[in-house]
mmCIF file of C-alpha atoms in Angstrom:
data_model
loop_
_atom_site.group_PDB
_atom_site.id
_atom_site.type_symbol
_atom_site.label_atom_id
_atom_site.label_comp_id
_atom_site.label_asym_id
_atom_site.label_seq_id
_atom_site.Cartn_x
_atom_site.Cartn_y
_atom_site.Cartn_z
ATOM 1 C CA MET A 19 217.907 18.498 138.247
ATOM 2 C CA TRP A 20 215.468 20.716 136.383
ATOM 3 C CA LEU A 21 214.821 17.729 134.124
ATOM 4 C CA ARG A 22 213.203 15.778 136.927
ATOM 5 C CA VAL A 23 209.773 14.574 135.857
ATOM 6 C CA ILE A 24 206.749 16.054 137.630
ATOM 7 C CA VAL A 25 203.570 14.035 137.386
ATOM 8 C CA LEU A 26 200.692 15.727 135.574
ATOM 9 C CA VAL A 27 197.322 14.849 137.005
ATOM 10 C CA LEU A 28 194.451 15.064 134.586
ATOM 11 C CA ALA A 29 191.954 12.859 136.393
ATOM 12 C CA GLY A 30 188.993 14.119 138.367
ATOM 13 C CA PHE A 31 187.835 16.964 136.174
ATOM 14 C CA HIS A 32 184.190 15.873 136.227
ATOM 15 C CA GLY A 33 183.554 15.084 139.879
ATOM 16 C CA THR A 34 180.676 16.166 142.059
ATOM 17 C CA GLY A 35 179.706 19.799 141.589
ATOM 18 C CA TRP A 36 181.353 20.134 138.178
ATOM 19 C CA ALA A 37 179.403 21.065 135.099
ATOM 20 C CA LYS A 38 179.678 18.570 132.292
ATOM 21 C CA PRO A 39 181.442 20.383 129.441
ATOM 22 C CA PRO A 40 180.178 20.063 125.882
ATOM 23 C CA GLN A 41 181.820 17.647 123.494
ATOM 24 C CA PRO A 42 184.910 19.274 122.006
ATOM 25 C CA LYS A 43 184.812 20.520 118.439
ATOM 26 C CA VAL A 44 188.062 20.157 116.546
ATOM 27 C CA ILE A 45 189.099 23.267 114.628
ATOM 28 C CA ASP A 46 189.248 23.213 110.840
ATOM 29 C CA GLY A 47 192.641 22.146 109.572
ATOM 30 C CA ALA A 48 193.646 20.299 112.744
ATOM 31 C CA PRO A 49 196.533 17.903 112.005
ATOM 32 C CA GLU A 50 195.970 14.157 112.112
ATOM 33 C CA VAL A 51 199.425 13.773 113.651
ATOM 34 C CA TYR A 52 201.376 16.411 115.568
ATOM 35 C CA THR A 53 204.981 15.882 116.630
ATOM 36 C CA VAL A 54 205.813 17.732 119.839
ATOM 37 C CA LYS A 55 208.740 20.138 119.532
ATOM 38 C CA LYS A 56 211.103 21.466 122.164
ATOM 39 C CA GLY A 57 209.662 24.726 123.456
ATOM 40 C CA ASP A 58 206.039 23.693 122.906
ATOM 41 C CA THR A 59 203.609 24.204 125.764
ATOM 42 C CA LEU A 60 200.375 22.368 126.488
ATOM 43 C CA TRP A 61 198.572 25.604 125.638
ATOM 44 C CA ASP A 62 200.320 25.729 122.233
ATOM 45 C CA ILE A 63 199.469 22.116 121.440
ATOM 46 C CA SER A 64 195.812 22.461 122.425
ATOM 47 C CA ALA A 65 195.525 25.410 120.021
ATOM 48 C CA HIS A 66 196.395 23.080 117.118
ATOM 49 C CA PHE A 67 193.229 21.098 117.833
ATOM 50 C CA LEU A 68 190.836 23.251 119.883
ATOM 51 C CA SER A 69 189.639 26.842 120.002
ATOM 52 C CA SER A 70 188.910 26.345 123.724
ATOM 53 C CA PRO A 71 191.920 24.968 125.672
ATOM 54 C CA TRP A 72 189.748 24.192 128.707
ATOM 55 C CA LEU A 73 188.195 21.304 126.727
ATOM 56 C CA TRP A 74 191.556 19.523 126.560
ATOM 57 C CA PRO A 75 190.682 16.842 129.193
ATOM 58 C CA THR A 76 187.651 15.714 127.180
ATOM 59 C CA LEU A 77 189.744 15.327 124.018
ATOM 60 C CA TRP A 78 192.802 13.733 125.599
ATOM 61 C CA GLN A 79 192.890 9.959 125.934
ATOM 62 C CA ALA A 80 195.369 8.332 128.316
ATOM 63 C CA ASN A 81 197.215 5.232 127.190
ATOM 64 C CA ASP A 82 197.431 2.670 129.994
ATOM 65 C CA TYR A 83 200.428 0.922 128.510
ATOM 66 C CA ILE A 84 202.562 4.085 128.591
ATOM 67 C CA LYS A 85 204.273 5.148 131.801
ATOM 68 C CA ASN A 86 203.014 8.602 132.875
ATOM 69 C CA PRO A 87 200.759 9.039 129.802
ATOM 70 C CA HIS A 88 199.749 12.552 130.881
ATOM 71 C CA LEU A 89 203.315 13.802 130.534
ATOM 72 C CA ILE A 90 204.123 14.915 127.011
ATOM 73 C CA TYR A 91 207.710 15.168 125.794
ATOM 74 C CA PRO A 92 209.439 16.648 122.738
ATOM 75 C CA GLY A 93 209.464 14.008 120.025
ATOM 76 C CA ASP A 94 206.190 12.407 121.115
ATOM 77 C CA GLN A 95 203.436 12.161 118.526
ATOM 78 C CA ILE A 96 199.829 13.156 119.220
ATOM 79 C CA HIS A 97 197.304 11.456 116.939
ATOM 80 C CA LEU A 98 193.810 12.752 116.245
ATOM 81 C CA VAL A 99 191.449 9.771 116.058
ATOM 82 C CA TRP A 100 187.682 9.302 116.044
ATOM 83 C CA VAL A 101 185.885 7.013 118.484
ATOM 84 C CA ASN A 102 182.141 6.494 117.976
ATOM 85 C CA GLY A 103 182.048 9.699 115.973
ATOM 86 C CA GLN A 104 183.810 11.762 118.655
ATOM 87 C CA PRO A 105 187.317 13.239 118.337
ATOM 88 C CA ARG A 106 190.034 11.964 120.657
ATOM 89 C CA LEU A 107 193.756 12.549 120.991
ATOM 90 C CA GLN A 108 196.105 9.663 121.624
ATOM 91 C CA LEU A 109 199.778 9.701 122.501
ATOM 92 C CA LYS A 110 202.503 7.654 120.866
ATOM 93 C CA ARG A 111 205.647 7.921 122.927
ATOM 94 C CA HIS A 112 208.904 8.623 121.125
ATOM 95 C CA LEU A 113 211.574 6.340 122.587
ATOM 96 C CA LYS A 114 215.198 6.908 121.678
ATOM 97 C CA LEU A 115 217.372 4.201 123.146
ATOM 98 C CA SER A 116 221.124 4.560 123.316
ATOM 99 C CA PRO A 117 223.490 2.076 124.981
ATOM 100 C CA GLN A 118 226.022 4.854 125.555
ATOM 101 C CA VAL A 119 223.959 7.715 126.965
ATOM 102 C CA ARG A 120 220.737 7.839 128.946
ATOM 103 C CA ILE A 121 219.026 11.224 128.788
ATOM 104 C CA VAL A 122 216.138 12.179 131.063
ATOM 105 C CA ARG A 123 213.848 14.407 129.035
ATOM 106 C CA ALA A 124 211.773 17.209 130.493
ATOM 107 C CA PRO A 125 208.025 17.151 129.836
ATOM 108 C CA ILE A 126 206.432 20.190 128.254
ATOM 109 C CA THR A 127 204.859 22.730 130.599
ATOM 110 C CA THR A 128 201.356 24.217 130.621
ATOM 111 C CA LEU A 129 202.520 27.730 129.717
ATOM 112 C CA GLN A 130 205.940 29.199 129.095
ATOM 113 C CA SER A 131 207.887 28.464 132.259
ATOM 114 C CA SER A 132 208.930 32.126 132.504
ATOM 115 C CA LEU A 133 205.259 33.027 133.026
ATOM 116 C CA MET A 134 204.845 30.568 135.904
ATOM 117 C CA LEU A 135 208.153 30.106 137.745
ATOM 118 C CA PRO A 136 208.191 33.483 139.551
ATOM 119 C CA PHE A 137 204.776 32.787 141.075
ATOM 120 C CA LEU A 138 205.054 29.068 141.805
ATOM 121 C CA ALA A 139 208.575 29.047 143.233
ATOM 122 C CA GLN A 140 207.749 31.575 145.949
ATOM 123 C CA ASP A 141 204.564 32.822 147.606
ATOM 124 C CA LYS A 142 203.607 36.169 146.078
ATOM 125 C CA LEU A 143 200.361 36.580 148.032
ATOM 126 C CA MET A 144 200.251 36.477 151.822
ATOM 127 C CA THR A 145 197.732 37.256 154.518
ATOM 128 C CA PRO A 146 198.605 39.897 157.127
ATOM 129 C CA ALA A 147 198.740 37.136 159.776
ATOM 130 C CA HIS A 148 201.317 35.224 157.728
ATOM 131 C CA LEU A 149 203.390 38.357 157.193
ATOM 132 C CA ASP A 150 203.485 38.975 160.939
ATOM 133 C CA ARG A 151 205.292 35.653 161.446
ATOM 134 C CA LEU A 152 208.101 36.325 158.962
ATOM 135 C CA PRO A 153 211.573 37.729 159.701
ATOM 136 C CA ARG A 154 211.821 41.500 159.210
ATOM 137 C CA VAL A 155 214.686 43.813 158.398
ATOM 138 C CA VAL A 156 215.452 45.906 161.481
ATOM 139 C CA GLY A 157 218.041 48.116 159.793
ATOM 140 C CA SER A 158 221.779 48.577 159.338
ATOM 141 C CA SER A 159 224.458 49.341 161.911
ATOM 142 C CA ARG A 160 225.085 52.626 160.082
ATOM 143 C CA ALA A 161 221.460 53.685 160.614
ATOM 144 C CA ARG A 162 220.785 53.912 156.889
ATOM 145 C CA ASP A 163 217.196 54.360 155.763
ATOM 146 C CA TYR A 164 217.992 52.768 152.395
ATOM 147 C CA MET A 165 220.342 49.796 152.176
ATOM 148 C CA ALA A 166 221.988 48.747 148.915
ATOM 149 C CA GLU A 167 224.181 46.003 147.445
ATOM 150 C CA GLU A 168 226.980 44.689 149.715
ATOM 151 C CA ASP A 169 225.519 46.512 152.730
ATOM 152 C CA LEU A 170 225.179 44.527 155.942
ATOM 153 C CA ILE A 171 221.588 44.357 157.148
ATOM 154 C CA TRP A 172 220.112 42.903 160.333
ATOM 155 C CA ALA A 173 217.022 40.722 160.691
ATOM 156 C CA ASP A 174 214.983 40.219 163.874
ATOM 157 C CA THR A 175 215.256 36.400 163.748
ATOM 158 C CA PRO A 176 218.156 33.952 164.248
ATOM 159 C CA LEU A 177 218.878 32.357 160.856
ATOM 160 C CA GLU A 178 221.258 29.649 159.692
ATOM 161 C CA THR A 179 224.668 31.007 158.676
ATOM 162 C CA GLY A 180 225.289 30.566 154.947
ATOM 163 C CA ASP A 181 221.622 30.367 153.969
ATOM 164 C CA VAL A 182 220.298 32.631 151.210
ATOM 165 C CA TRP A 183 217.160 34.679 151.836
ATOM 166 C CA TRP A 184 215.203 36.939 149.514
ATOM 167 C CA VAL A 185 213.988 40.357 150.594
ATOM 168 C CA TYR A 186 210.432 41.379 149.717
ATOM 169 C CA ARG A 187 208.196 44.348 150.410
ATOM 170 C CA PRO A 188 204.417 44.084 150.914
ATOM 171 C CA ASP A 189 203.388 46.276 148.019
ATOM 172 C CA LYS A 190 199.750 45.872 147.026
ATOM 173 C CA ARG A 191 196.643 45.025 149.053
ATOM 174 C CA PHE A 192 193.874 42.887 147.537
ATOM 175 C CA GLU A 193 190.468 42.533 149.218
ATOM 176 C CA ARG A 194 187.239 40.608 148.727
ATOM 177 C CA GLU A 195 183.947 40.333 150.562
ATOM 178 C CA LEU A 196 182.623 36.892 151.468
ATOM 179 C CA ALA A 197 178.977 35.843 151.194
ATOM 180 C CA ASN A 198 178.509 36.347 154.955
ATOM 181 C CA GLY A 199 179.750 39.934 154.767
ATOM 182 C CA ASP A 200 183.218 39.252 156.191
ATOM 183 C CA THR A 201 186.227 40.519 154.278
ATOM 184 C CA ARG A 202 189.492 38.792 153.456
ATOM 185 C CA GLU A 203 192.691 40.380 152.275
ATOM 186 C CA VAL A 204 196.117 39.409 151.011
ATOM 187 C CA MET A 205 199.216 41.419 150.253
ATOM 188 C CA GLY A 206 201.174 41.159 147.029
ATOM 189 C CA LEU A 207 204.935 40.942 147.524
ATOM 190 C CA LYS A 208 207.535 42.837 145.494
ATOM 191 C CA GLU A 209 211.033 41.360 145.268
ATOM 192 C CA ILE A 210 213.680 43.839 146.441
ATOM 193 C CA ALA A 211 216.984 42.002 146.963
ATOM 194 C CA ARG A 212 218.730 38.770 147.896
ATOM 195 C CA ALA A 213 220.995 38.300 150.875
ATOM 196 C CA LYS A 214 223.236 35.714 152.520
ATOM 197 C CA VAL A 215 223.376 35.115 156.271
ATOM 198 C CA THR A 216 226.875 35.857 157.587
ATOM 199 C CA GLN A 217 226.345 35.661 161.347
ATOM 200 C CA ALA A 218 223.617 35.073 163.895
ATOM 201 C CA ASP A 219 222.981 35.058 167.624
ATOM 202 C CA SER A 220 219.984 34.022 169.702
ATOM 203 C CA GLU A 221 217.929 37.089 168.718
ATOM 204 C CA LYS A 222 219.030 38.395 165.335
ATOM 205 C CA SER A 223 221.019 37.737 162.176
ATOM 206 C CA ALA A 224 223.338 39.705 159.916
ATOM 207 C CA LEU A 225 222.993 39.331 156.156
ATOM 208 C CA THR A 226 225.028 40.730 153.270
ATOM 209 C CA LEU A 227 223.031 41.955 150.291
ATOM 210 C CA THR A 228 224.247 40.035 147.241
ATOM 211 C CA THR A 229 221.692 40.919 144.561
ATOM 212 C CA PHE A 230 220.041 44.284 144.432
ATOM 213 C CA LEU A 231 216.817 45.261 142.633
ATOM 214 C CA GLY A 232 215.909 48.226 144.815
ATOM 215 C CA GLU A 233 216.810 49.856 148.114
ATOM 216 C CA VAL A 234 216.091 47.682 151.142
ATOM 217 C CA ARG A 235 214.202 49.433 153.929
ATOM 218 C CA GLN A 236 213.409 48.748 157.546
ATOM 219 C CA ASN A 237 210.475 46.334 157.994
ATOM 220 C CA ASP A 238 210.976 44.622 154.636
ATOM 221 C CA ILE A 239 210.362 40.893 154.991
ATOM 222 C CA LEU A 240 212.631 37.898 154.401
ATOM 223 C CA LEU A 241 211.689 34.620 152.732
ATOM 224 C CA PRO A 242 213.878 31.565 152.087
ATOM 225 C CA ALA A 243 215.347 31.233 148.602
ATOM 226 C CA PRO A 244 212.638 29.878 146.252
ATOM 227 C CA LEU A 245 212.203 26.276 145.241
ATOM 228 C CA GLY A 246 214.035 25.077 142.176
ATOM 229 C CA ARG A 247 212.222 24.175 138.992
ATOM 230 C CA GLU A 248 212.645 20.465 139.737
ATOM 231 C CA ASP A 249 210.450 20.824 142.836
ATOM 232 C CA LEU A 250 207.554 22.504 141.033
ATOM 233 C CA ASN A 251 204.551 21.223 139.130
ATOM 234 C CA LEU A 252 204.505 23.104 135.840
ATOM 235 C CA ASN A 253 202.375 20.500 134.083
ATOM 236 C CA PHE A 254 198.753 21.023 135.113
ATOM 237 C CA ALA A 255 196.116 20.745 132.385
ATOM 238 C CA PRO A 256 193.725 23.493 131.257
ATOM 239 C CA SER A 257 190.208 22.711 132.477
ATOM 240 C CA ALA A 258 186.873 24.288 133.284
ATOM 241 C CA PRO A 259 186.080 25.554 136.798
ATOM 242 C CA PRO A 260 182.746 24.723 138.454
ATOM 243 C CA ALA A 261 179.901 26.243 136.450
ATOM 244 C CA ASP A 262 178.479 28.148 139.434
ATOM 245 C CA VAL A 263 181.739 29.954 140.234
ATOM 246 C CA SER A 264 182.099 33.571 139.167
ATOM 247 C CA GLY A 265 184.363 36.337 140.346
ATOM 248 C CA SER A 266 186.376 39.295 139.196
ATOM 249 C CA VAL A 267 189.918 40.486 138.669
ATOM 250 C CA VAL A 268 190.872 42.428 141.791
ATOM 251 C CA GLY A 269 194.154 43.675 140.396
ATOM 252 C CA HIS A 270 197.450 43.291 138.592
ATOM 253 C CA LEU A 271 199.991 41.642 140.896
ATOM 254 C CA GLY A 272 202.440 44.449 140.171
ATOM 255 C CA GLY A 273 199.833 47.154 140.730
ATOM 256 C CA MET A 274 199.544 48.252 137.078
ATOM 257 C CA ARG A 275 196.332 50.054 136.187
ATOM 258 C CA TYR A 276 195.897 48.445 132.770
ATOM 259 C CA ILE A 277 196.249 44.695 132.232
ATOM 260 C CA ALA A 278 197.284 42.930 129.019
ATOM 261 C CA THR A 279 198.386 39.547 127.634
ATOM 262 C CA HIS A 280 200.853 37.594 129.843
ATOM 263 C CA ASP A 281 200.285 39.863 132.851
ATOM 264 C CA PRO A 282 199.905 38.267 136.314
ATOM 265 C CA VAL A 283 196.515 38.961 137.883
ATOM 266 C CA VAL A 284 194.727 38.241 141.156
ATOM 267 C CA ILE A 285 191.088 37.113 141.186
ATOM 268 C CA ASP A 286 188.706 37.004 144.162
ATOM 269 C CA LEU A 287 188.261 33.224 144.018
ATOM 270 C CA GLY A 288 190.325 30.561 145.773
ATOM 271 C CA HIS A 289 190.462 26.867 146.476
ATOM 272 C CA LEU A 290 187.657 27.233 149.040
ATOM 273 C CA ASP A 291 185.511 28.293 146.062
ATOM 274 C CA GLY A 292 186.554 25.181 144.122
ATOM 275 C CA VAL A 293 189.217 26.911 142.029
ATOM 276 C CA GLN A 294 192.503 25.161 141.255
ATOM 277 C CA ALA A 295 195.552 25.476 139.011
ATOM 278 C CA GLY A 296 194.654 25.012 135.350
ATOM 279 C CA HIS A 297 191.171 26.487 135.574
ATOM 280 C CA VAL A 298 190.409 28.748 132.637
ATOM 281 C CA PHE A 299 188.251 31.860 132.980
ATOM 282 C CA ASN A 300 186.865 34.119 130.282
ATOM 283 C CA LEU A 301 187.198 37.809 131.062
ATOM 284 C CA TYR A 302 184.433 40.343 130.471
ATOM 285 C CA ARG A 303 183.953 44.055 130.941
ATOM 286 C CA ALA A 304 180.547 44.796 132.433
ATOM 287 C CA GLY A 305 178.097 46.126 129.881
ATOM 288 C CA ALA A 306 177.024 49.757 129.981
ATOM 289 C CA GLY A 307 174.028 50.803 132.042
ATOM 290 C CA VAL A 308 171.307 52.896 130.426
ATOM 291 C CA VAL A 309 168.930 55.282 132.219
ATOM 292 C CA GLY A 310 165.987 57.419 131.163
ATOM 293 C CA GLU A 311 162.765 56.815 129.289
ATOM 294 C CA LYS A 312 162.009 56.241 125.623
ATOM 295 C CA GLY A 313 163.279 59.166 123.620
ATOM 296 C CA SER A 314 165.683 60.335 126.356
ATOM 297 C CA TYR A 315 167.962 57.369 126.934
ATOM 298 C CA ASP A 316 171.428 58.093 128.253
ATOM 299 C CA TYR A 317 174.327 56.088 129.643
ATOM 300 C CA GLN A 318 174.239 55.816 133.395
ATOM 301 C CA GLY A 319 177.649 57.348 134.070
ATOM 302 C CA VAL A 320 177.508 59.245 137.333
ATOM 303 C CA SER A 321 173.734 59.634 137.141
ATOM 304 C CA PHE A 322 171.728 58.614 140.200
ATOM 305 C CA GLN A 323 168.711 57.646 138.109
ATOM 306 C CA GLN A 324 167.489 54.080 138.331
ATOM 307 C CA GLN A 325 169.044 51.926 135.631
ATOM 308 C CA LYS A 326 166.647 51.058 132.815
ATOM 309 C CA PHE A 327 168.792 48.565 130.897
ATOM 310 C CA ALA A 328 172.012 46.668 131.560
ATOM 311 C CA LEU A 329 173.644 45.969 128.214
ATOM 312 C CA SER A 330 175.516 42.751 127.485
ATOM 313 C CA GLN A 331 179.019 42.104 128.776
ATOM 314 C CA VAL A 332 181.987 42.743 126.489
ATOM 315 C CA PRO A 333 184.563 39.915 126.170
ATOM 316 C CA VAL A 334 188.097 41.216 126.708
ATOM 317 C CA GLY A 335 190.223 38.088 127.113
ATOM 318 C CA GLU A 336 191.035 34.850 128.866
ATOM 319 C CA MET A 337 193.184 33.760 131.805
ATOM 320 C CA VAL A 338 194.394 30.552 133.417
ATOM 321 C CA VAL A 339 194.893 30.025 137.158
ATOM 322 C CA ILE A 340 198.428 28.974 138.059
ATOM 323 C CA ARG A 341 198.132 29.019 141.852
ATOM 324 C CA ALA A 342 195.105 28.996 144.150
ATOM 325 C CA TYR A 343 195.098 30.260 147.740
ATOM 326 C CA GLU A 344 192.209 30.053 150.221
ATOM 327 C CA HIS A 345 190.239 33.068 149.020
ATOM 328 C CA PHE A 346 192.272 34.332 146.066
ATOM 329 C CA ALA A 347 194.087 32.927 143.060
ATOM 330 C CA LEU A 348 196.976 34.012 140.871
ATOM 331 C CA GLY A 349 196.530 33.728 137.147
ATOM 332 C CA VAL A 350 198.196 34.632 133.877
ATOM 333 C CA VAL A 351 196.311 36.413 131.109
ATOM 334 C CA THR A 352 196.700 34.145 128.087
ATOM 335 C CA ARG A 353 194.825 36.444 125.725
ATOM 336 C CA ALA A 354 193.618 40.040 125.932
ATOM 337 C CA THR A 355 191.760 41.598 123.014
ATOM 338 C CA GLN A 356 192.124 45.010 124.653
ATOM 339 C CA PRO A 357 193.684 46.382 127.853
ATOM 340 C CA PHE A 358 191.363 45.963 130.821
ATOM 341 C CA VAL A 359 191.230 47.147 134.423
ATOM 342 C CA PRO A 360 190.512 45.686 137.878
ATOM 343 C CA GLY A 361 186.842 44.871 138.272
ATOM 344 C CA THR A 362 186.748 42.890 135.040
ATOM 345 C CA LEU A 363 184.527 39.814 135.441
ATOM 346 C CA ALA A 364 186.096 36.328 135.548
ATOM 347 C CA LEU A 365 183.525 33.744 134.449
ATOM 348 C CA PRO A 366 183.658 30.033 133.545
ATOM 349 C CA PRO A 367 183.997 29.540 129.781
ATOM 350 C CA HIS A 368 180.651 27.705 129.691
ATOM 351 C CA HIS A 369 178.780 30.212 131.898
ATOM 352 C CA GLY A 370 176.277 31.026 129.188
#
């Protein structure tokens, strides 16, 4: 079932409120023809032609005569052509017909599926109001504070016997302030265990812990088993967010202090800000502040003097959004030139 085709939507990148990106510049040495290999990602392929993956939609040309032209499969050929002096990519579908066997191929994904599946298959950010509506672990009949594999736990909600539920713990709080001064917050969820419902009555359910990553505690939450890969869209295209959108990294989803390549991060922008899956942000450390007068300049540090100069921002990497919520978004760091910390700026790649 994981081979089921998910439609990749590339249209609509230049609608109202979107900045028109510059014409793409093909990198030196770009191949005239590239044959897609198993294990390739859209990010990998774009790097063969572009230094900026977010320009992919302007380089890619759909072919109307091909079914689902925005899905790219192993064996397909991507041709670099020139139209009115501008570079374009065109797809030539590889068709392998066999009267004996029909094989449904899987399209390539945006990033490595291992970087996306954990965060797309199950909500990893939830508002406090949402958490309040979820089933909670009330404890064990043996009054254990910490429950482990094969223990019987009880939940405060009647559940369907035989169903599998995953146990999570609200682990990290992320906050942002809105333009009107209001604040919004979400909680990051840490997976603890998996459990199967063995019995239920009108008020509660008993579950047996089947997979154990850490001790289950009272008040941990329960979520249904995640969606399978076949139900997920792993094929969104890299693109530029609105030019007037800027935010910052509010934290590592796992709570790590320092963030590096392939780490999951939360930014203080969501779909209400116009952010969606596939949007690429450049990451910058704020430039140093300088205080003092000529001849006695010093870095601001903990000084309370009025800042004299704000030096230019320092680029530290790049990230792509894989899931947008109302006021926040989850992303994966695709490149980090140095470890960085929460507070790092997330800006559109064409912000300058």
